[in-house]
Structures are given as structure tokens and as C-alpha cells.
């Protein structure tokens, strides 16, 4: 691979510097500003989660993002998403998860594209979903006699994730009272006080399904500052370690094997771990981070298919047990594995997680999505035909795949304390803001991954030097980098990135040959 980093040529220098700076500031002023949290995380992210409107990819990855938005997310029928809530119990036991997953994916996609029709649909679905809430706060699809037995804590999880994401990026806080009522109902119903239900018994997979509501409960705590939501999160962590609990953290700290946790169900376990990392970000829990790092290492070393997915029959299995068929690579597992790596990348800033992201995105995730974006595979086995479908009925993965695609813009190109970080290579543009407020635009030309050359143009008015960190893929042994046509070695930092630290500002003649 031949990476080239180029700055504008000398003759365009002065004019380009003034013009581009002005343009960059105008762009920065018109971007979406997510709602600030009431409670700041204790653990600062090493790498920033980028607001998706800052990154526009137009290459192979960008093309898949575009059809995910236009041919899948924008085309889903509102009535189908809401039918189980409008007429309980709906057609299928976990059907309630689809609308929250759609709200999450479609919000991120709308932030990326600005499609006004998708925004209208988002507003409609969010408002209509809230209308389905019962007076006590219940927003699942079960009849009252069957509550809290299977998948309705799970549906509350996705409704909270979807609505919190919607509020965060649109700024429309109309659903917040409904979210509070959902959370308050969970806090009243479940706990270890007399008269409360045991959340481990409220769903499947040794309680890993219902307790994965941890993630949005942490997010709602940060959004509202309500300490009872944080207390509920602590209750969930206690429940994991109770005698009949899944023993998630303790097993990962001692055995360091995901196949020994709970019933080894991969999607639910990774969902819990993503919530655990959100908890760690919020309050600082180094043991939880260590448990998650142990899980990551175990999966990478023993349980990951070459295409970047895990699981067959939806579970983690023994070391190097990789059949080509047998319901391999549930797309929900692929996406939660992707989220897990994205979380660890934010928290640690280490390139090894971005390497896994590339492997998963380019191979398994894109393989699970039909080329036109209309359909998804539930499992995508290593052998045989891809079982694409567009029917949501009983197909959890059809709502997970679009979430994975929509997340790409949050980590493909981003920023850290040193400057810019390039995690994924695809044609397109990024308009980023360094942590000191300096705008930087990057334009990438490449046919990667089919082509070997990557050319990036950096435009900035920065007067101070800053770093551009390139992720040289771990599989690439002979990468070369040039800046303005001159070979550059750069420095590989402790985080694993090839770091080019220099004056990038167009006023600096030392940039140019
Ligand atoms: Zn699934």
C-alpha cells in the first residue's frame, strides 16, 4: 500500500489559506451539535466519537452507507415498526426491538446525509412510539399477564437507545418524559429490595438479555443526572454476580474466556459488555475495562472467524471451533462485536481495535448486506449462498445490520488529543475540528480496498503543528508514506498508529517541496 499525504501546492498557498479557513469555519458553524450530557464521563475518551455529519464517504464503504440509508432505513414502513405496540402482543416475541434499533440507525444515517424525508419519518416514529406507552410507563409489546418473562426488558432497552439517540442528535427532547417513565418503571419493578422482581429471571440467556438494558440506563443517567438510574446500573452489575447470574465480569477476570460466561450466547453477552464499557466511561471502573479487554483478547485469539465475526448457533464455542456452516456469524453478533471494538477504540485510542473494525466492516458486515442495501443475511456462513431477506419477522439481524453500517461515520476518521486519526480508508471528505477548536478538512482519493494507493489532501489554517495518525493495517507489511511527494517514515506510537506530526497549515512553507 502506498499512502500519500498531500497539502496544497505552494503557488496556491496564500489565497487557499484564507479561503479555506473561512469555508471551514462556516461549515463548522452549520454542523449538528449533540445535546450535552448533564453528567460528564469520568473517563475521557482517547479518540472522539465523531458526529456523523463530519464524515462523508463516497467510495465502496460510502456507497454501502448510501444504500443503507436510501434503500433500507428510509423505506421501512412506519406501521410495520409500530404494529406490535399499537396492537399488543404483536406477531412475534421480540418484535418490539425493531423500532428502537431503527430509530438508532436512522438517526445516525440522517445526521450523515441530512435527508429531510428521513427526518420527517424519524419525527413521526418517535412521536408515535411514545403514544403507545401505557400509563405506568410500560413500552413493550407484551400483554400485562405476560410482562417481564421474555423479551420486553429487551424491547425497553432498544426503545431507550433509539429515543436517546434521536434526542441527542435532533435536539428534540419531546420523548424525554417517556424515557424517564420507562426507566422509572424498570427501577420500581426490578431490584434486590423486598417486593421487587429479579431482573435475571426477566428474560433469556441467564439474564444477559434483560440486563443488557444497562447501556441505555447509563446513557439516560448521563443525559438527566438522575442518580437512581445509576443506582439501577449498579444493581444490574450486582445481579450478574448473584448465584444464578451469568457471572460476566468475574468469569472474564478469572477464566478470561467468553465461552464460560453465562450460556455463552454471543449477541446478548456483547450487548452487556457494551453497556459495561459505557458504565466504565461514566464512573471509572478499571476492573470492568480489564474484563472487557480479556474478552476481546479471547475472542480475537480463539473465537473470531477470518471475516471478523464470531459464533455459530449464536453462541461462542471452544477454541478454534469454526465450522463453515451451522448458522455461522449472526449479524447481530457482527454488529455488537463492531460496537465493542468501537467502544474500546474510543476508550483506549489503540489501533488494534481499529484493525478489527476494518476486518469486520470490509468482510463480514458488507458480506451480510446485499449490494443494493435492501436486504440482509441473518447468518452469513463461510460456505454456500448468502441468505438475504428483507422481512423483519423474527429476524433480529435485519435491524442490527443497518446499525453497524450507520455507525461507520462515527469512527472512520476522527480526532484525538494529538490531532487527526484515520481509521478507515475510503474515498470522501471529512471536516473535523481539533480539540483546540482548529478546523481541518481531509479529502481522500482511493480505490481501496481494491486499489493500493491512497491520496489524502489536508486543508487547514492551523498555525501549530498537529499529528495525523494513519492506521497502517496490521496485514500490510510494505506500506510507504509520502508527504508532498517526499518519503516519510513517521513514528509508530505506543497506540500503534503511524504518526506524522508537523505543520500542516498552508502558510507554512516547510510543508512544501
Ligand atoms: Zn440477530
CSV table of C-alpha atoms and ligand atoms in Angstrom, one decimal:
chain,number,residue,atom,x,y,z
A,1,UNK,CA,0.0,0.0,0.0
A,2,UNK,CA,1.3,3.4,-0.9
A,3,UNK,CA,-0.1,6.1,1.3
A,4,UNK,CA,0.4,9.7,0.2
A,5,UNK,CA,-0.5,12.7,2.3
A,6,UNK,CA,-0.5,15.9,0.3
A,7,UNK,CA,-1.0,19.6,1.1
A,8,UNK,CA,-1.9,22.2,-1.5
A,9,UNK,CA,0.9,23.4,-3.7
A,10,UNK,CA,3.0,26.5,-2.9
A,11,UNK,CA,1.5,28.8,-5.5
A,12,UNK,CA,-2.0,28.3,-4.2
A,13,UNK,CA,-0.7,28.9,-0.7
A,14,UNK,CA,-1.8,32.3,0.5
A,15,UNK,CA,-5.2,32.5,-1.2
A,16,UNK,CA,-6.0,29.0,-0.3
A,17,UNK,CA,-5.2,29.5,3.3
A,18,UNK,CA,-7.6,32.4,3.7
A,19,UNK,CA,-10.4,31.0,1.7
A,20,UNK,CA,-10.3,27.5,3.2
A,21,UNK,CA,-10.2,28.8,6.7
A,22,UNK,CA,-13.3,30.9,6.1
A,23,UNK,CA,-15.0,28.0,4.5
A,24,UNK,CA,-14.1,25.6,7.3
A,25,UNK,CA,-15.5,27.9,9.9
A,26,UNK,CA,-18.7,28.3,8.1
A,27,UNK,CA,-19.0,24.5,7.8
A,28,UNK,CA,-18.2,24.1,11.5
A,29,UNK,CA,-20.9,26.6,12.4
A,30,UNK,CA,-23.6,24.8,10.5
A,31,UNK,CA,-22.9,21.3,11.8
A,32,UNK,CA,-25.1,19.4,14.2
A,33,UNK,CA,-24.3,19.8,17.9
A,34,UNK,CA,-25.4,16.9,20.0
A,35,UNK,CA,-27.2,17.7,23.2
A,36,UNK,CA,-24.7,18.0,26.1
A,37,UNK,CA,-24.9,15.5,28.9
A,38,UNK,CA,-25.9,16.6,32.4
A,39,UNK,CA,-23.2,14.4,33.8
A,40,UNK,CA,-19.7,14.3,32.2
A,41,UNK,CA,-18.0,11.0,32.0
A,42,UNK,CA,-15.2,10.4,34.5
A,43,UNK,CA,-13.1,8.6,31.9
A,44,UNK,CA,-12.3,10.9,28.9
A,45,UNK,CA,-12.3,9.3,25.5
A,46,UNK,CA,-8.8,8.9,23.9
A,47,UNK,CA,-10.5,9.0,20.5
A,48,UNK,CA,-13.6,11.1,19.9
A,49,UNK,CA,-16.8,9.6,18.6
A,50,UNK,CA,-17.4,11.7,15.6
A,51,UNK,CA,-20.7,13.3,14.8
A,52,UNK,CA,-21.7,11.6,11.5
A,53,UNK,CA,-22.2,14.8,9.6
A,54,UNK,CA,-18.5,15.5,9.7
A,55,UNK,CA,-17.5,12.5,7.6
A,56,UNK,CA,-18.8,11.8,4.1
A,57,UNK,CA,-17.5,8.7,2.4
A,58,UNK,CA,-18.1,8.1,-1.3
A,59,UNK,CA,-16.0,5.0,-2.1
A,60,UNK,CA,-17.0,1.4,-1.7
A,61,UNK,CA,-17.9,1.9,2.0
A,62,UNK,CA,-19.6,5.1,1.3
A,63,UNK,CA,-21.7,3.5,-1.4
A,64,UNK,CA,-22.9,0.9,1.1
A,65,UNK,CA,-23.7,3.6,3.6
A,66,UNK,CA,-25.8,5.4,1.0
A,67,UNK,CA,-27.9,2.4,0.0
A,68,UNK,CA,-28.3,1.6,3.7
A,69,UNK,CA,-30.0,4.9,4.2
A,70,UNK,CA,-31.9,5.3,1.0
A,71,UNK,CA,-32.9,1.7,0.2
A,72,UNK,CA,-33.4,0.2,3.7
A,73,UNK,CA,-33.8,2.7,6.5
A,74,UNK,CA,-35.8,5.3,4.6
A,75,UNK,CA,-38.0,2.6,3.1
A,76,UNK,CA,-39.2,0.7,6.2
A,77,UNK,CA,-42.9,1.2,6.8
A,78,UNK,CA,-43.8,3.1,10.0
A,79,UNK,CA,-46.9,0.9,10.5
A,80,UNK,CA,-44.8,-2.3,10.5
A,81,UNK,CA,-42.3,-0.9,13.0
A,82,UNK,CA,-45.1,0.1,15.4
A,83,UNK,CA,-47.7,-2.6,14.9
A,84,UNK,CA,-46.8,-4.7,18.0
A,85,UNK,CA,-47.2,-1.7,20.2
A,86,UNK,CA,-50.4,-0.5,18.6
A,87,UNK,CA,-52.0,-3.9,18.9
A,88,UNK,CA,-50.2,-5.9,21.6
A,89,UNK,CA,-48.8,-8.5,21.7
A,90,UNK,CA,-47.7,-8.3,18.1
A,91,UNK,CA,-46.7,-11.0,15.7
A,92,UNK,CA,-43.6,-12.3,17.4
A,93,UNK,CA,-42.0,-12.4,20.9
A,94,UNK,CA,-39.1,-10.0,20.2
A,95,UNK,CA,-40.7,-7.9,17.5
A,96,UNK,CA,-40.7,-4.9,19.8
A,97,UNK,CA,-36.9,-4.5,19.3
A,98,UNK,CA,-37.1,-3.4,15.7
A,99,UNK,CA,-38.4,0.2,16.2
A,100,UNK,CA,-35.7,1.2,18.7
A,101,UNK,CA,-33.0,-0.3,16.5
A,102,UNK,CA,-34.4,1.6,13.5
A,103,UNK,CA,-34.5,4.9,15.5
A,104,UNK,CA,-30.9,4.4,16.4
A,105,UNK,CA,-29.7,3.6,12.9
A,106,UNK,CA,-31.9,6.0,11.0
A,107,UNK,CA,-30.9,8.9,13.3
A,108,UNK,CA,-27.2,8.3,12.7
A,109,UNK,CA,-27.9,7.9,8.9
A,110,UNK,CA,-29.9,11.2,8.9
A,111,UNK,CA,-27.2,13.1,10.7
A,112,UNK,CA,-24.8,11.8,8.0
A,113,UNK,CA,-27.0,12.6,4.9
A,114,UNK,CA,-29.3,15.4,6.1
A,115,UNK,CA,-32.1,13.7,4.2
A,116,UNK,CA,-35.3,15.8,5.1
A,117,UNK,CA,-37.7,12.9,4.3
A,118,UNK,CA,-35.9,10.6,6.7
A,119,UNK,CA,-36.0,13.3,9.3
A,120,UNK,CA,-39.8,13.6,8.9
A,121,UNK,CA,-40.0,9.8,9.3
A,122,UNK,CA,-37.9,9.9,12.4
A,123,UNK,CA,-40.1,12.6,14.0
A,124,UNK,CA,-43.2,10.6,13.1
A,125,UNK,CA,-41.9,7.3,14.5
A,126,UNK,CA,-40.5,8.8,17.7
A,127,UNK,CA,-43.8,10.6,18.4
A,128,UNK,CA,-46.0,7.6,17.5
A,129,UNK,CA,-43.9,5.2,19.6
A,130,UNK,CA,-44.3,7.5,22.7
A,131,UNK,CA,-48.1,7.5,22.1
A,132,UNK,CA,-48.0,3.7,22.6
A,133,UNK,CA,-46.7,4.0,26.2
A,134,UNK,CA,-49.0,2.7,28.9
A,135,UNK,CA,-49.8,4.9,31.9
A,136,UNK,CA,-47.4,3.1,34.2
A,137,UNK,CA,-44.5,3.7,31.7
A,138,UNK,CA,-44.6,0.3,30.0
A,139,UNK,CA,-43.4,0.4,26.4
A,140,UNK,CA,-43.1,-3.2,25.5
A,141,UNK,CA,-45.3,-5.4,23.3
A,142,UNK,CA,-46.5,-8.0,25.8
A,143,UNK,CA,-49.9,-8.3,27.4
A,144,UNK,CA,-49.9,-7.4,31.1
A,145,UNK,CA,-50.2,-11.0,32.2
A,146,UNK,CA,-47.1,-11.9,30.3
A,147,UNK,CA,-44.9,-9.0,31.3
A,148,UNK,CA,-41.2,-9.4,32.2
A,149,UNK,CA,-41.0,-13.1,31.2
A,150,UNK,CA,-39.2,-13.0,27.8
A,151,UNK,CA,-38.2,-10.0,25.7
A,152,UNK,CA,-39.8,-6.9,27.0
A,153,UNK,CA,-37.0,-5.5,29.1
A,154,UNK,CA,-35.0,-6.1,25.9
A,155,UNK,CA,-37.5,-4.0,23.9
A,156,UNK,CA,-37.3,-1.2,26.5
A,157,UNK,CA,-33.6,-1.3,26.0
A,158,UNK,CA,-33.9,-0.6,22.3
A,159,UNK,CA,-36.6,1.9,22.7
A,160,UNK,CA,-34.4,3.8,25.1
A,161,UNK,CA,-31.3,3.5,22.8
A,162,UNK,CA,-33.3,4.7,19.8
A,163,UNK,CA,-35.1,7.6,21.6
A,164,UNK,CA,-31.9,8.8,23.4
A,165,UNK,CA,-30.0,8.8,20.1
A,166,UNK,CA,-32.9,10.6,18.4
A,167,UNK,CA,-33.0,13.3,21.2
A,168,UNK,CA,-29.2,13.7,21.3
A,169,UNK,CA,-28.8,14.5,17.6
A,170,UNK,CA,-32.1,16.2,16.7
A,171,UNK,CA,-32.3,18.3,19.9
A,172,UNK,CA,-36.0,17.4,20.1
A,173,UNK,CA,-36.5,16.4,23.7
A,174,UNK,CA,-40.2,15.7,23.5
A,175,UNK,CA,-39.6,11.9,24.1
A,176,UNK,CA,-37.6,12.5,27.3
A,177,UNK,CA,-40.6,12.2,29.7
A,178,UNK,CA,-41.5,8.9,28.1
A,179,UNK,CA,-37.9,7.7,28.5
A,180,UNK,CA,-38.0,8.7,32.2
A,181,UNK,CA,-41.2,6.8,32.7
A,182,UNK,CA,-39.7,3.7,31.1
A,183,UNK,CA,-36.7,4.0,33.3
A,184,UNK,CA,-38.7,4.7,36.4
A,185,UNK,CA,-40.8,1.6,35.7
A,186,UNK,CA,-37.7,-0.5,35.4
A,187,UNK,CA,-36.3,1.0,38.6
A,188,UNK,CA,-39.6,0.3,40.5
A,189,UNK,CA,-40.0,-3.2,39.1
A,190,UNK,CA,-36.5,-4.7,39.4
A,191,UNK,CA,-34.1,-4.7,42.3
A,192,UNK,CA,-32.9,-6.5,45.3
A,193,UNK,CA,-35.3,-4.8,47.8
A,194,UNK,CA,-38.3,-6.6,49.2
A,195,UNK,CA,-41.2,-6.7,46.7
A,196,UNK,CA,-39.1,-6.2,43.7
A,197,UNK,CA,-38.5,-8.6,40.9
A,198,UNK,CA,-35.2,-10.3,40.0
A,199,UNK,CA,-34.1,-8.9,36.6
A,200,UNK,CA,-32.1,-12.1,35.9
A,201,UNK,CA,-35.4,-14.0,35.8
A,202,UNK,CA,-37.0,-11.5,33.5
A,203,UNK,CA,-35.6,-12.8,30.2
A,204,UNK,CA,-33.4,-15.3,28.5
A,205,UNK,CA,-29.7,-16.4,28.4
A,206,UNK,CA,-29.0,-16.4,32.1
A,207,UNK,CA,-30.4,-12.9,32.4
A,208,UNK,CA,-28.0,-11.5,29.8
A,209,UNK,CA,-30.9,-10.4,27.6
A,210,UNK,CA,-32.7,-8.2,30.1
A,211,UNK,CA,-29.6,-6.9,31.9
A,212,UNK,CA,-28.3,-5.5,28.6
A,213,UNK,CA,-30.6,-2.6,29.4
A,214,UNK,CA,-27.5,-1.4,31.3
A,215,UNK,CA,-26.3,0.5,28.2
A,216,UNK,CA,-29.2,3.0,27.8
A,217,UNK,CA,-29.7,3.3,31.5
A,218,UNK,CA,-26.1,4.6,31.8
A,219,UNK,CA,-26.8,6.9,28.9
A,220,UNK,CA,-30.0,8.2,30.5
A,221,UNK,CA,-28.2,8.8,33.7
A,222,UNK,CA,-25.7,10.9,31.9
A,223,UNK,CA,-28.4,12.8,30.0
A,224,UNK,CA,-30.6,13.5,33.0
A,225,UNK,CA,-28.2,13.3,36.1
A,226,UNK,CA,-30.8,11.2,37.9
A,227,UNK,CA,-28.8,9.1,40.4
A,228,UNK,CA,-31.5,6.5,40.7
A,229,UNK,CA,-30.7,5.4,37.1
A,230,UNK,CA,-27.0,5.0,38.1
A,231,UNK,CA,-28.1,3.0,41.2
A,232,UNK,CA,-30.1,0.8,38.8
A,233,UNK,CA,-27.0,0.2,36.7
A,234,UNK,CA,-25.1,-0.8,39.9
A,235,UNK,CA,-28.0,-3.2,40.7
A,236,UNK,CA,-27.5,-4.8,37.2
A,237,UNK,CA,-23.8,-5.3,37.9
A,238,UNK,CA,-24.6,-7.0,41.2
A,239,UNK,CA,-27.2,-9.2,39.5
A,240,UNK,CA,-24.6,-10.5,37.1
A,241,UNK,CA,-22.7,-12.0,40.0
A,242,UNK,CA,-25.6,-13.4,42.0
A,243,UNK,CA,-25.7,-17.2,42.4
A,244,UNK,CA,-27.9,-17.8,39.3
A,245,UNK,CA,-26.4,-14.9,37.4
A,246,UNK,CA,-24.2,-15.0,34.3
A,247,UNK,CA,-21.0,-14.1,36.2
A,248,UNK,CA,-19.9,-11.9,33.4
A,249,UNK,CA,-17.2,-9.8,35.0
A,250,UNK,CA,-15.9,-12.3,37.5
A,251,UNK,CA,-15.5,-15.0,34.8
A,252,UNK,CA,-13.8,-12.7,32.4
A,253,UNK,CA,-11.3,-11.7,35.1
A,254,UNK,CA,-10.5,-15.2,36.2
A,255,UNK,CA,-11.1,-17.7,33.3
A,256,UNK,CA,-10.7,-15.0,30.6
A,257,UNK,CA,-12.9,-16.9,28.3
A,258,UNK,CA,-16.2,-15.7,26.8
A,259,UNK,CA,-17.4,-19.3,26.2
A,260,UNK,CA,-17.5,-19.8,30.0
A,261,UNK,CA,-19.8,-16.7,30.6
A,262,UNK,CA,-23.5,-17.3,31.2
A,263,UNK,CA,-24.8,-19.7,28.5
A,264,UNK,CA,-22.2,-18.3,26.0
A,265,UNK,CA,-24.8,-16.5,23.9
A,266,UNK,CA,-22.7,-14.1,21.9
A,267,UNK,CA,-25.1,-11.3,21.0
A,268,UNK,CA,-26.6,-10.8,24.4
A,269,UNK,CA,-23.1,-11.1,26.1
A,270,UNK,CA,-21.5,-8.5,23.8
A,271,UNK,CA,-24.6,-6.2,24.4
A,272,UNK,CA,-23.9,-6.5,28.1
A,273,UNK,CA,-20.2,-5.7,27.6
A,274,UNK,CA,-21.0,-2.6,25.5
A,275,UNK,CA,-23.1,-1.4,28.4
A,276,UNK,CA,-20.4,-2.3,30.9
A,277,UNK,CA,-17.9,-0.1,28.9
A,278,UNK,CA,-20.4,2.7,28.9
A,279,UNK,CA,-20.6,2.3,32.7
A,280,UNK,CA,-16.8,2.4,32.9
A,281,UNK,CA,-16.7,5.6,30.8
A,282,UNK,CA,-19.2,7.2,33.1
A,283,UNK,CA,-17.9,6.4,36.6
A,284,UNK,CA,-14.5,4.8,36.1
A,285,UNK,CA,-14.4,1.0,36.7
A,286,UNK,CA,-11.0,-0.3,35.8
A,287,UNK,CA,-11.9,-3.9,36.6
A,288,UNK,CA,-14.7,-3.8,34.1
A,289,UNK,CA,-12.4,-2.4,31.4
A,290,UNK,CA,-9.9,-5.2,32.2
A,291,UNK,CA,-12.7,-7.8,32.0
A,292,UNK,CA,-13.7,-6.4,28.6
A,293,UNK,CA,-10.1,-6.4,27.4
A,294,UNK,CA,-9.8,-10.1,28.4
A,295,UNK,CA,-13.0,-10.8,26.5
A,296,UNK,CA,-11.6,-9.0,23.4
A,297,UNK,CA,-8.3,-10.9,23.5
A,298,UNK,CA,-10.0,-14.2,24.0
A,299,UNK,CA,-12.3,-13.6,21.0
A,300,UNK,CA,-9.5,-12.4,18.8
A,301,UNK,CA,-7.2,-15.3,19.7
A,302,UNK,CA,-9.7,-18.2,19.8
A,303,UNK,CA,-13.2,-17.4,18.6
A,304,UNK,CA,-13.1,-15.0,15.6
A,305,UNK,CA,-13.7,-16.1,12.0
A,306,UNK,CA,-11.2,-14.7,9.5
A,307,UNK,CA,-14.0,-12.4,8.2
A,308,UNK,CA,-14.4,-10.7,11.6
A,309,UNK,CA,-17.5,-12.3,13.1
A,310,UNK,CA,-18.0,-14.9,15.8
A,311,UNK,CA,-20.5,-17.5,16.9
A,312,UNK,CA,-22.3,-20.4,15.4
A,313,UNK,CA,-25.7,-21.4,16.5
A,314,UNK,CA,-25.4,-17.9,18.0
A,315,UNK,CA,-23.0,-19.0,20.8
A,316,UNK,CA,-19.3,-18.7,21.5
A,317,UNK,CA,-17.8,-22.2,21.3
A,318,UNK,CA,-14.5,-23.9,22.2
A,319,UNK,CA,-11.1,-22.8,20.9
A,320,UNK,CA,-10.7,-22.7,17.1
A,321,UNK,CA,-14.1,-24.4,16.6
A,322,UNK,CA,-15.0,-22.8,13.3
A,323,UNK,CA,-17.4,-24.8,11.2
A,324,UNK,CA,-18.1,-23.3,7.8
A,325,UNK,CA,-21.8,-23.9,8.2
A,326,UNK,CA,-24.2,-24.3,11.2
A,327,UNK,CA,-25.7,-20.8,11.4
A,328,UNK,CA,-22.3,-19.1,11.4
A,329,UNK,CA,-21.8,-15.4,12.1
A,330,UNK,CA,-25.2,-14.0,13.3
A,331,UNK,CA,-25.3,-10.4,12.0
A,332,UNK,CA,-26.3,-9.2,15.5
A,333,UNK,CA,-23.0,-10.6,16.8
A,334,UNK,CA,-21.1,-9.0,13.9
A,335,UNK,CA,-22.6,-5.6,14.8
A,336,UNK,CA,-22.2,-5.9,18.6
A,337,UNK,CA,-18.6,-7.0,18.0
A,338,UNK,CA,-18.1,-3.9,15.9
A,339,UNK,CA,-19.6,-1.7,18.6
A,340,UNK,CA,-17.4,-3.4,21.2
A,341,UNK,CA,-14.3,-2.5,19.2
A,342,UNK,CA,-15.6,1.0,18.6
A,343,UNK,CA,-16.1,1.4,22.4
A,344,UNK,CA,-12.6,0.1,23.2
A,345,UNK,CA,-11.1,2.3,20.4
A,346,UNK,CA,-12.7,5.4,22.0
A,347,UNK,CA,-11.6,4.4,25.5
A,348,UNK,CA,-8.0,3.4,24.7
A,349,UNK,CA,-7.1,5.0,21.4
A,350,UNK,CA,-5.3,1.9,20.4
A,351,UNK,CA,-5.0,0.9,16.7
A,352,UNK,CA,-5.5,-2.8,17.4
A,353,UNK,CA,-9.3,-2.2,17.8
A,354,UNK,CA,-9.5,-0.3,14.5
A,355,UNK,CA,-7.7,-3.2,12.8
A,356,UNK,CA,-10.6,-5.4,13.9
A,357,UNK,CA,-13.1,-2.9,12.8
A,358,UNK,CA,-11.7,-2.9,9.3
A,359,UNK,CA,-11.7,-6.7,9.2
A,360,UNK,CA,-15.3,-6.8,10.3
A,361,UNK,CA,-16.6,-4.0,8.2
A,362,UNK,CA,-15.0,-4.9,4.9
A,363,UNK,CA,-15.6,-8.6,5.1
A,364,UNK,CA,-18.4,-9.8,7.3
A,365,UNK,CA,-20.6,-6.7,7.6
A,366,UNK,CA,-20.5,-5.8,3.9
A,367,UNK,CA,-21.0,-9.5,3.2
A,368,UNK,CA,-24.1,-9.6,5.3
A,369,UNK,CA,-25.6,-6.6,3.4
A,370,UNK,CA,-27.0,-7.1,-0.1
A,371,UNK,CA,-25.2,-4.8,-2.6
A,372,UNK,CA,-28.3,-2.7,-3.1
A,373,UNK,CA,-28.8,-2.3,0.7
A,374,UNK,CA,-32.4,-3.7,0.6
A,375,UNK,CA,-31.7,-7.0,2.3
A,376,UNK,CA,-29.6,-8.6,5.0
A,377,UNK,CA,-28.4,-12.0,5.9
A,378,UNK,CA,-29.3,-13.3,9.4
A,379,UNK,CA,-26.3,-15.7,9.3
A,380,UNK,CA,-23.7,-15.4,6.7
A,381,UNK,CA,-21.8,-18.7,6.6
A,382,UNK,CA,-18.4,-19.3,5.1
A,383,UNK,CA,-19.9,-21.7,2.6
A,384,UNK,CA,-23.0,-21.7,0.4
A,385,UNK,CA,-25.3,-18.9,-0.7
A,386,UNK,CA,-26.0,-15.8,1.2
A,387,UNK,CA,-29.5,-16.0,2.7
A,388,UNK,CA,-30.6,-12.4,2.1
A,389,UNK,CA,-34.1,-11.4,3.2
A,390,UNK,CA,-35.9,-8.1,3.7
A,391,UNK,CA,-38.6,-9.5,6.1
A,392,UNK,CA,-38.3,-8.3,9.7
A,393,UNK,CA,-40.5,-11.2,11.0
A,394,UNK,CA,-38.4,-13.0,13.6
A,395,UNK,CA,-35.2,-11.6,12.1
A,396,UNK,CA,-33.4,-9.6,14.8
A,397,UNK,CA,-30.3,-9.2,12.4
A,398,UNK,CA,-32.3,-7.2,9.9
A,399,UNK,CA,-32.4,-4.4,12.3
A,400,UNK,CA,-28.9,-4.8,13.6
A,401,UNK,CA,-27.0,-4.7,10.2
A,402,UNK,CA,-28.2,-1.2,9.4
A,403,UNK,CA,-27.0,0.0,12.8
A,404,UNK,CA,-23.5,-1.3,12.0
A,405,UNK,CA,-23.4,0.5,8.7
A,406,UNK,CA,-24.7,3.7,10.2
A,407,UNK,CA,-22.0,3.7,12.9
A,408,UNK,CA,-19.1,3.8,10.4
A,409,UNK,CA,-19.2,7.6,10.1
A,410,UNK,CA,-18.6,7.8,13.9
A,411,UNK,CA,-15.1,6.2,13.8
A,412,UNK,CA,-13.8,6.2,10.2
A,413,UNK,CA,-11.9,9.5,10.5
A,414,UNK,CA,-11.8,11.2,13.9
A,415,UNK,CA,-9.7,13.3,16.3
A,416,UNK,CA,-7.8,12.8,19.5
A,417,UNK,CA,-5.6,14.9,21.8
A,418,UNK,CA,-2.8,14.9,19.2
A,419,UNK,CA,-4.8,15.7,16.1
A,420,UNK,CA,-6.5,13.6,13.4
A,421,UNK,CA,-6.8,9.8,13.3
A,422,UNK,CA,-7.6,7.9,10.1
A,423,UNK,CA,-9.1,4.5,10.9
A,424,UNK,CA,-10.8,3.5,7.7
A,425,UNK,CA,-9.7,4.4,4.1
A,426,UNK,CA,-12.4,5.2,1.7
A,427,UNK,CA,-12.8,8.0,-0.8
A,428,UNK,CA,-14.6,11.0,0.6
A,429,UNK,CA,-14.2,14.1,2.8
A,430,UNK,CA,-14.0,14.8,6.5
A,431,UNK,CA,-14.4,18.2,8.1
A,432,UNK,CA,-13.1,17.8,11.6
A,433,UNK,CA,-12.4,20.1,14.5
A,434,UNK,CA,-9.4,19.5,16.6
A,435,UNK,CA,-9.8,19.6,20.3
A,436,UNK,CA,-8.3,23.2,20.4
A,437,UNK,CA,-11.1,24.3,18.0
A,438,UNK,CA,-9.0,24.3,14.8
A,439,UNK,CA,-10.9,23.1,11.8
A,440,UNK,CA,-9.2,20.5,9.5
A,441,UNK,CA,-10.5,19.2,6.2
A,442,UNK,CA,-9.4,16.0,4.7
A,443,UNK,CA,-10.2,14.8,1.2
A,444,UNK,CA,-9.3,11.2,0.3
A,445,UNK,CA,-9.0,9.7,-3.2
A,446,UNK,CA,-8.6,6.0,-3.4
A,447,UNK,CA,-10.0,2.8,-4.8
A,448,UNK,CA,-9.0,1.0,-1.6
A,449,UNK,CA,-9.5,-1.8,-0.8
A,450,UNK,CA,-9.3,-2.9,-4.4
A,451,UNK,CA,-6.6,-0.3,-5.2
A,452,UNK,CA,-3.4,0.1,-3.3
A,453,UNK,CA,-2.9,3.9,-3.5
A,454,UNK,CA,-4.5,6.3,-1.0
A,455,UNK,CA,-4.1,10.0,-1.5
A,456,UNK,CA,-5.2,12.5,1.1
A,457,UNK,CA,-5.3,16.3,0.9
A,458,UNK,CA,-5.1,18.2,4.1
A,459,UNK,CA,-6.5,21.7,4.3
A,460,UNK,CA,-6.2,23.7,7.5
A,461,UNK,CA,-5.3,27.2,8.7
A,462,UNK,CA,-3.7,25.7,11.8
A,463,UNK,CA,-0.6,27.6,12.9
A,464,UNK,CA,0.6,25.0,15.3
A,465,UNK,CA,1.8,21.5,14.4
A,466,UNK,CA,-0.5,18.6,15.0
A,467,UNK,CA,-0.5,14.9,14.3
A,468,UNK,CA,-2.1,12.9,11.6
A,469,UNK,CA,-2.2,9.3,12.7
A,470,UNK,CA,-2.5,6.7,10.0
A,471,UNK,CA,-3.7,3.2,10.7
A,472,UNK,CA,-1.4,1.0,8.7
A,473,UNK,CA,-3.4,-2.2,8.5
A,474,UNK,CA,-1.7,-5.0,10.6
A,475,UNK,CA,-1.9,-7.3,7.5
A,476,UNK,CA,0.1,-4.8,5.4
A,477,UNK,CA,3.9,-5.3,5.6
A,478,UNK,CA,5.2,-2.9,3.0
A,479,UNK,CA,3.3,0.4,3.3
A,480,UNK,CA,5.1,3.6,2.2
A,481,UNK,CA,4.1,7.1,3.1
A,482,UNK,CA,4.9,10.3,1.3
A,483,UNK,CA,4.2,13.9,2.3
A,484,UNK,CA,4.2,16.3,-0.6
A,485,UNK,CA,6.0,13.7,-2.7
A,486,UNK,CA,8.7,13.1,-0.2
A,487,UNK,CA,9.1,9.7,1.5
A,488,UNK,CA,8.3,9.9,5.2
A,489,UNK,CA,8.9,7.3,7.9
A,490,UNK,CA,6.8,8.9,10.6
A,491,UNK,CA,6.8,7.4,14.1
A,492,UNK,CA,4.8,4.5,15.2
A,493,UNK,CA,3.4,5.4,18.6
A,494,UNK,CA,2.5,3.3,21.6
A,495,UNK,CA,-1.0,3.4,20.3
A,496,UNK,CA,0.1,1.6,17.2
A,497,UNK,CA,-0.6,4.4,14.7
A,498,UNK,CA,1.9,5.8,12.2
A,499,UNK,CA,2.1,9.4,13.4
A,500,UNK,CA,3.0,12.3,11.2
A,501,UNK,CA,3.4,15.4,13.4
A,502,UNK,CA,4.2,18.6,11.6
A,503,UNK,CA,3.0,22.0,10.5
A,504,UNK,CA,0.1,21.2,8.1
A,505,UNK,CA,-1.0,24.9,7.8
A,506,UNK,CA,-0.9,26.2,4.3
A,507,UNK,CA,1.0,29.3,5.4
A,508,UNK,CA,4.0,27.1,6.4
A,509,UNK,CA,6.5,26.8,3.6
A,510,UNK,CA,8.2,23.8,5.3
A,511,UNK,CA,5.1,21.8,4.2
A,512,UNK,CA,6.1,22.0,0.6
A,513,UNK,CA,8.8,20.7,-1.6
B,1,LIG,ZN1,-29.7,-11.4,15.1
